[in-house]
CSV table of C-alpha atoms in Angstrom, one decimal:
chain,number,residue,atom,x,y,z
A,1,ALA,CA,0.0,0.0,0.0
A,2,GLN,CA,1.1,3.5,-0.7
A,3,THR,CA,1.4,5.8,2.3
A,4,VAL,CA,2.5,9.3,3.0
A,5,THR,CA,3.9,10.3,6.4
A,6,GLN,CA,4.3,13.7,7.9
A,7,SER,CA,6.0,13.3,11.3
A,8,GLN,CA,5.6,16.9,12.4
A,9,PRO,CA,2.0,17.7,13.5
A,10,GLU,CA,2.9,21.3,14.4
A,11,MET,CA,5.7,23.7,13.7
A,12,SER,CA,6.3,27.3,14.3
A,13,VAL,CA,8.8,29.8,12.8
A,14,GLN,CA,9.6,33.5,13.3
A,15,GLU,CA,8.7,35.8,10.5
A,16,ALA,CA,11.5,36.2,7.9
A,17,GLU,CA,13.1,32.9,8.9
A,18,THR,CA,13.4,29.6,7.1
A,19,VAL,CA,11.5,26.5,8.0
A,20,THR,CA,11.5,23.0,6.6
A,21,LEU,CA,8.6,20.6,6.7
A,22,SER,CA,9.3,16.9,6.4
A,23,CYS,CA,7.5,14.2,4.3
A,24,THR,CA,8.3,10.6,3.6
A,25,TYR,CA,6.3,8.2,1.4
A,26,ASP,CA,6.3,4.6,0.6
A,27,THR,CA,5.6,3.2,-2.9
A,28,SER,CA,6.8,0.6,-5.3
A,29,GLU,CA,6.0,2.8,-8.3
A,30,ASN,CA,8.8,4.3,-10.3
A,31,ASN,CA,6.8,7.1,-11.9
A,32,TYR,CA,4.7,9.4,-9.8
A,33,TYR,CA,4.1,13.0,-8.7
A,34,LEU,CA,4.6,14.6,-5.3
A,35,PHE,CA,2.8,17.7,-4.1
A,36,TRP,CA,2.7,20.2,-1.3
A,37,TYR,CA,-0.8,21.7,-0.7
A,38,LYS,CA,-1.5,24.6,1.7
A,39,GLN,CA,-4.8,24.9,3.6
A,40,PRO,CA,-5.1,28.3,5.3
A,41,PRO,CA,-7.7,29.0,8.0
A,42,SER,CA,-10.2,29.7,5.2
A,43,ARG,CA,-10.0,26.0,4.5
A,44,GLN,CA,-9.5,26.1,0.7
A,45,MET,CA,-6.7,23.9,-0.4
A,46,ILE,CA,-4.1,25.5,-2.7
A,47,LEU,CA,-1.3,23.8,-4.6
A,48,VAL,CA,2.1,25.1,-3.4
A,49,ILE,CA,4.5,23.1,-5.5
A,50,ARG,CA,4.7,19.9,-7.6
A,51,GLN,CA,7.5,17.5,-8.3
A,52,GLU,CA,7.7,14.9,-11.0
A,53,ALA,CA,9.6,11.8,-9.8
A,54,TYR,CA,11.5,11.4,-13.1
A,55,LYS,CA,13.0,14.9,-12.8
A,56,GLN,CA,16.2,15.1,-10.7
A,57,GLN,CA,16.1,18.8,-10.3
A,58,ASN,CA,14.2,20.0,-7.2
A,59,ALA,CA,11.1,22.2,-7.9
A,60,THR,CA,11.1,25.8,-6.9
A,61,GLU,CA,8.3,28.3,-6.7
A,62,ASN,CA,9.4,31.7,-5.4
A,63,ARG,CA,10.0,31.3,-1.7
A,64,PHE,CA,9.1,27.6,-1.7
A,65,SER,CA,11.4,24.8,-2.7
A,66,VAL,CA,11.6,21.1,-2.2
A,67,ASN,CA,14.4,18.6,-1.4
A,68,PHE,CA,13.4,15.5,-3.3
A,69,GLN,CA,15.4,12.4,-2.4
A,70,LYS,CA,13.9,9.6,-4.5
A,71,ALA,CA,16.0,6.8,-3.1
A,72,ALA,CA,15.2,7.8,0.4
A,73,LYS,CA,11.6,8.5,-0.5
A,74,SER,CA,11.7,11.9,1.1
A,75,PHE,CA,10.1,15.1,-0.1
A,76,SER,CA,10.6,18.1,2.3
A,77,LEU,CA,9.3,21.6,1.7
A,78,LYS,CA,11.5,24.6,2.6
A,79,ILE,CA,9.9,28.0,3.1
A,80,SER,CA,12.3,30.9,3.0
A,81,ASP,CA,11.6,34.4,4.3
A,82,SER,CA,8.5,33.1,6.1
A,83,GLN,CA,5.5,35.5,6.1
A,84,LEU,CA,2.5,35.7,8.3
A,85,GLY,CA,0.3,34.6,5.4
A,86,ASP,CA,2.2,31.3,5.3
A,87,THR,CA,0.4,30.3,8.5
A,88,ALA,CA,-1.6,27.2,7.4
A,89,MET,CA,-1.9,23.5,7.4
A,90,TYR,CA,0.5,21.9,4.9
A,91,PHE,CA,-0.2,18.6,3.3
A,92,CYS,CA,2.2,16.4,1.4
A,93,ALA,CA,0.6,14.3,-1.2
A,94,PHE,CA,1.5,11.5,-3.6
A,95,ALA,CA,-0.1,10.5,-7.0
A,96,PRO,CA,0.9,7.5,-9.0
A,97,TYR,CA,1.6,8.3,-12.6
A,98,ASN,CA,-1.5,7.9,-14.9
A,99,GLN,CA,-4.0,7.9,-12.0
A,100,GLY,CA,-5.2,11.5,-12.4
A,101,GLY,CA,-6.3,13.1,-9.1
A,102,LYS,CA,-6.3,10.1,-6.9
A,103,LEU,CA,-4.0,11.7,-4.4
A,104,ILE,CA,-2.8,10.1,-1.2
A,105,PHE,CA,-2.3,12.7,1.5
A,106,GLY,CA,-0.2,12.8,4.6
A,107,GLN,CA,-1.6,13.8,8.0
A,108,GLY,CA,-0.6,17.4,7.7
A,109,THR,CA,1.7,19.8,9.5
A,110,GLU,CA,0.2,22.9,11.1
A,111,LEU,CA,2.7,25.8,10.6
A,112,SER,CA,2.4,29.0,12.6
A,113,VAL,CA,4.5,32.0,11.5
A,114,LYS,CA,5.0,34.4,14.5
A,115,PRO,CA,5.7,38.1,14.2
B,1,ASP,CA,-14.1,33.6,-12.2
B,2,GLY,CA,-13.7,29.9,-12.7
B,3,GLY,CA,-13.8,27.7,-9.8
B,4,ILE,CA,-15.5,25.1,-7.6
B,5,THR,CA,-18.5,25.9,-5.5
B,6,GLN,CA,-19.5,23.8,-2.6
B,7,SER,CA,-22.8,24.2,-0.7
B,8,PRO,CA,-23.8,24.5,2.0
B,9,LYS,CA,-20.7,25.6,4.0
B,10,TYR,CA,-22.2,24.3,7.2
B,11,LEU,CA,-24.8,21.7,7.7
B,12,PHE,CA,-26.3,20.1,10.7
B,13,ARG,CA,-28.1,16.7,10.5
B,14,LYS,CA,-29.9,14.5,12.9
B,15,GLU,CA,-28.9,10.9,13.2
B,16,GLY,CA,-30.7,8.7,10.7
B,17,GLN,CA,-31.1,11.5,8.1
B,18,ASN,CA,-29.6,11.5,4.6
B,19,VAL,CA,-27.9,14.7,3.5
B,20,THR,CA,-26.7,15.9,0.1
B,21,LEU,CA,-23.6,18.1,-0.4
B,22,SER,CA,-23.5,20.1,-3.6
B,23,CYS,CA,-20.4,20.5,-5.8
B,24,GLU,CA,-20.4,22.5,-9.0
B,25,GLN,CA,-17.4,23.5,-11.2
B,26,ASN,CA,-17.1,25.8,-14.2
B,27,LEU,CA,-13.6,24.9,-15.0
B,28,ASN,CA,-14.6,22.5,-17.8
B,29,HIS,CA,-12.7,19.7,-15.9
B,30,ASP,CA,-13.4,16.1,-16.7
B,31,ALA,CA,-12.6,14.6,-13.4
B,32,MET,CA,-14.2,15.3,-10.0
B,33,TYR,CA,-13.5,14.0,-6.5
B,34,TRP,CA,-14.8,13.9,-3.0
B,35,TYR,CA,-12.4,13.9,-0.1
B,36,ARG,CA,-13.1,13.7,3.6
B,37,GLN,CA,-10.9,15.5,6.1
B,38,ASP,CA,-10.7,14.6,9.8
B,39,PRO,CA,-8.2,16.1,12.3
B,40,GLY,CA,-4.9,14.3,12.3
B,41,GLN,CA,-5.8,12.0,9.3
B,42,GLY,CA,-5.3,14.2,6.3
B,43,LEU,CA,-7.7,13.7,3.4
B,44,ARG,CA,-9.2,10.5,2.3
B,45,LEU,CA,-10.8,9.8,-1.0
B,46,ILE,CA,-14.5,8.9,-0.9
B,47,TYR,CA,-15.6,8.8,-4.6
B,48,TYR,CA,-14.3,10.0,-7.9
B,49,SER,CA,-15.6,10.4,-11.4
B,50,GLN,CA,-13.5,10.7,-14.5
B,51,ILE,CA,-16.4,11.1,-17.0
B,52,VAL,CA,-20.1,11.8,-17.0
B,53,ASN,CA,-22.3,8.9,-15.9
B,54,ASP,CA,-19.4,7.0,-14.4
B,55,PHE,CA,-17.8,7.0,-11.0
B,56,GLN,CA,-15.7,4.8,-8.8
B,57,LYS,CA,-15.3,4.1,-5.1
B,58,GLY,CA,-12.4,5.5,-3.3
B,59,ASP,CA,-10.9,4.3,0.0
B,60,ILE,CA,-13.8,5.1,2.3
B,61,ALA,CA,-17.0,4.9,0.1
B,62,GLU,CA,-19.1,3.0,2.6
B,63,GLY,CA,-22.1,5.0,3.7
B,64,TYR,CA,-21.8,7.5,0.8
B,65,SER,CA,-23.3,7.8,-2.7
B,66,VAL,CA,-22.7,10.0,-5.6
B,67,SER,CA,-24.0,10.8,-9.1
B,68,ARG,CA,-22.5,12.4,-12.2
B,69,GLU,CA,-25.3,13.3,-14.5
B,70,LYS,CA,-23.6,16.5,-15.7
B,71,LYS,CA,-20.0,17.4,-16.3
B,72,GLU,CA,-20.3,20.4,-14.0
B,73,SER,CA,-21.9,18.7,-11.0
B,74,PHE,CA,-20.9,15.9,-8.6
B,75,PRO,CA,-23.2,15.8,-5.5
B,76,LEU,CA,-22.3,13.6,-2.5
B,77,THR,CA,-25.0,12.0,-0.4
B,78,VAL,CA,-24.1,11.1,3.2
B,79,THR,CA,-26.5,8.4,4.1
B,80,SER,CA,-27.7,7.2,7.5
B,81,ALA,CA,-25.4,4.2,7.0
B,82,GLN,CA,-22.3,6.3,7.5
B,83,LYS,CA,-21.4,5.7,11.1
B,84,ASN,CA,-19.2,8.8,11.7
B,85,PRO,CA,-20.4,11.4,9.3
B,86,THR,CA,-19.3,14.5,11.2
B,87,ALA,CA,-16.3,15.8,9.1
B,88,PHE,CA,-15.1,18.4,6.7
B,89,TYR,CA,-15.9,17.4,3.1
B,90,LEU,CA,-13.8,18.7,0.2
B,91,CYS,CA,-14.8,18.5,-3.5
B,92,ALA,CA,-12.0,18.8,-6.1
B,93,SER,CA,-11.6,18.6,-9.9
B,94,SER,CA,-8.9,18.1,-12.4
B,95,SER,CA,-8.5,18.1,-16.1
B,96,ASP,CA,-7.1,14.8,-17.3
B,97,ARG,CA,-7.0,16.0,-20.9
B,98,ASP,CA,-5.2,19.4,-20.7
B,99,ARG,CA,-3.1,18.4,-17.7
B,100,ALA,CA,-2.9,14.7,-18.4
B,101,TYR,CA,-1.8,12.7,-15.4
B,102,THR,CA,-0.3,15.6,-13.4
B,103,GLY,CA,-2.6,14.9,-10.5
B,104,GLU,CA,-3.0,18.5,-9.8
B,105,LEU,CA,-6.3,19.1,-8.0
B,106,PHE,CA,-8.4,22.3,-7.7
B,107,PHE,CA,-10.5,22.4,-4.5
B,108,GLY,CA,-13.7,24.0,-3.3
B,109,GLU,CA,-14.0,25.7,0.0
B,110,GLY,CA,-15.5,22.7,1.7
B,111,SER,CA,-18.6,21.8,3.6
B,112,ARG,CA,-18.6,21.0,7.3
B,113,LEU,CA,-21.2,18.4,8.3
B,114,THR,CA,-22.1,18.0,12.0
B,115,VAL,CA,-24.4,15.2,13.1
B,116,LEU,CA,-26.4,16.1,16.2
């Protein structure tokens, strides 16, 4: 069975600092996608960043970047220059290739950015 | 603006009653999904539909039913057979044609169901 594990239920960071959220997954698939979604207090899920497993280069979106370690099945999210608006629940998710939107989600990490 | 609309945002139900959650999208997406969110458990897939008049069970389909009569609409019925229906329900969609197999989902704002 494919699983996604986020071992940090809660984290906090000071504004303008950098924080890293951890995610590990288990799969026997070779081709797949990994995602980080953000769920702010408004509750609407927003895609933060996406990584394709066949790409060795780590994905980057402005202040957000990932450290993708395929052999270790690790997919961490780094947020640089944290802002108050980054306060949210963050979910790591996995999707096997060719299975559309059937994502498997981790338990989530609640991030608080403090002024 | 294009997006996904879920209604109602909050719903209260007595035990033994069925309730239907609405999900409408105007993104012209082919696939639609229902996820359930519980504290500490992430999101779990209830049902999904990749084409009109067809849908498949997800990981936790027991006690739920869906229909997909129109491309834009994918309502979820929480039946009295669902033993723990109190949860936050999220509807999502994706375009498997334009963004084939990327897995990217677009979400609605969710519906919170509370059973009294």
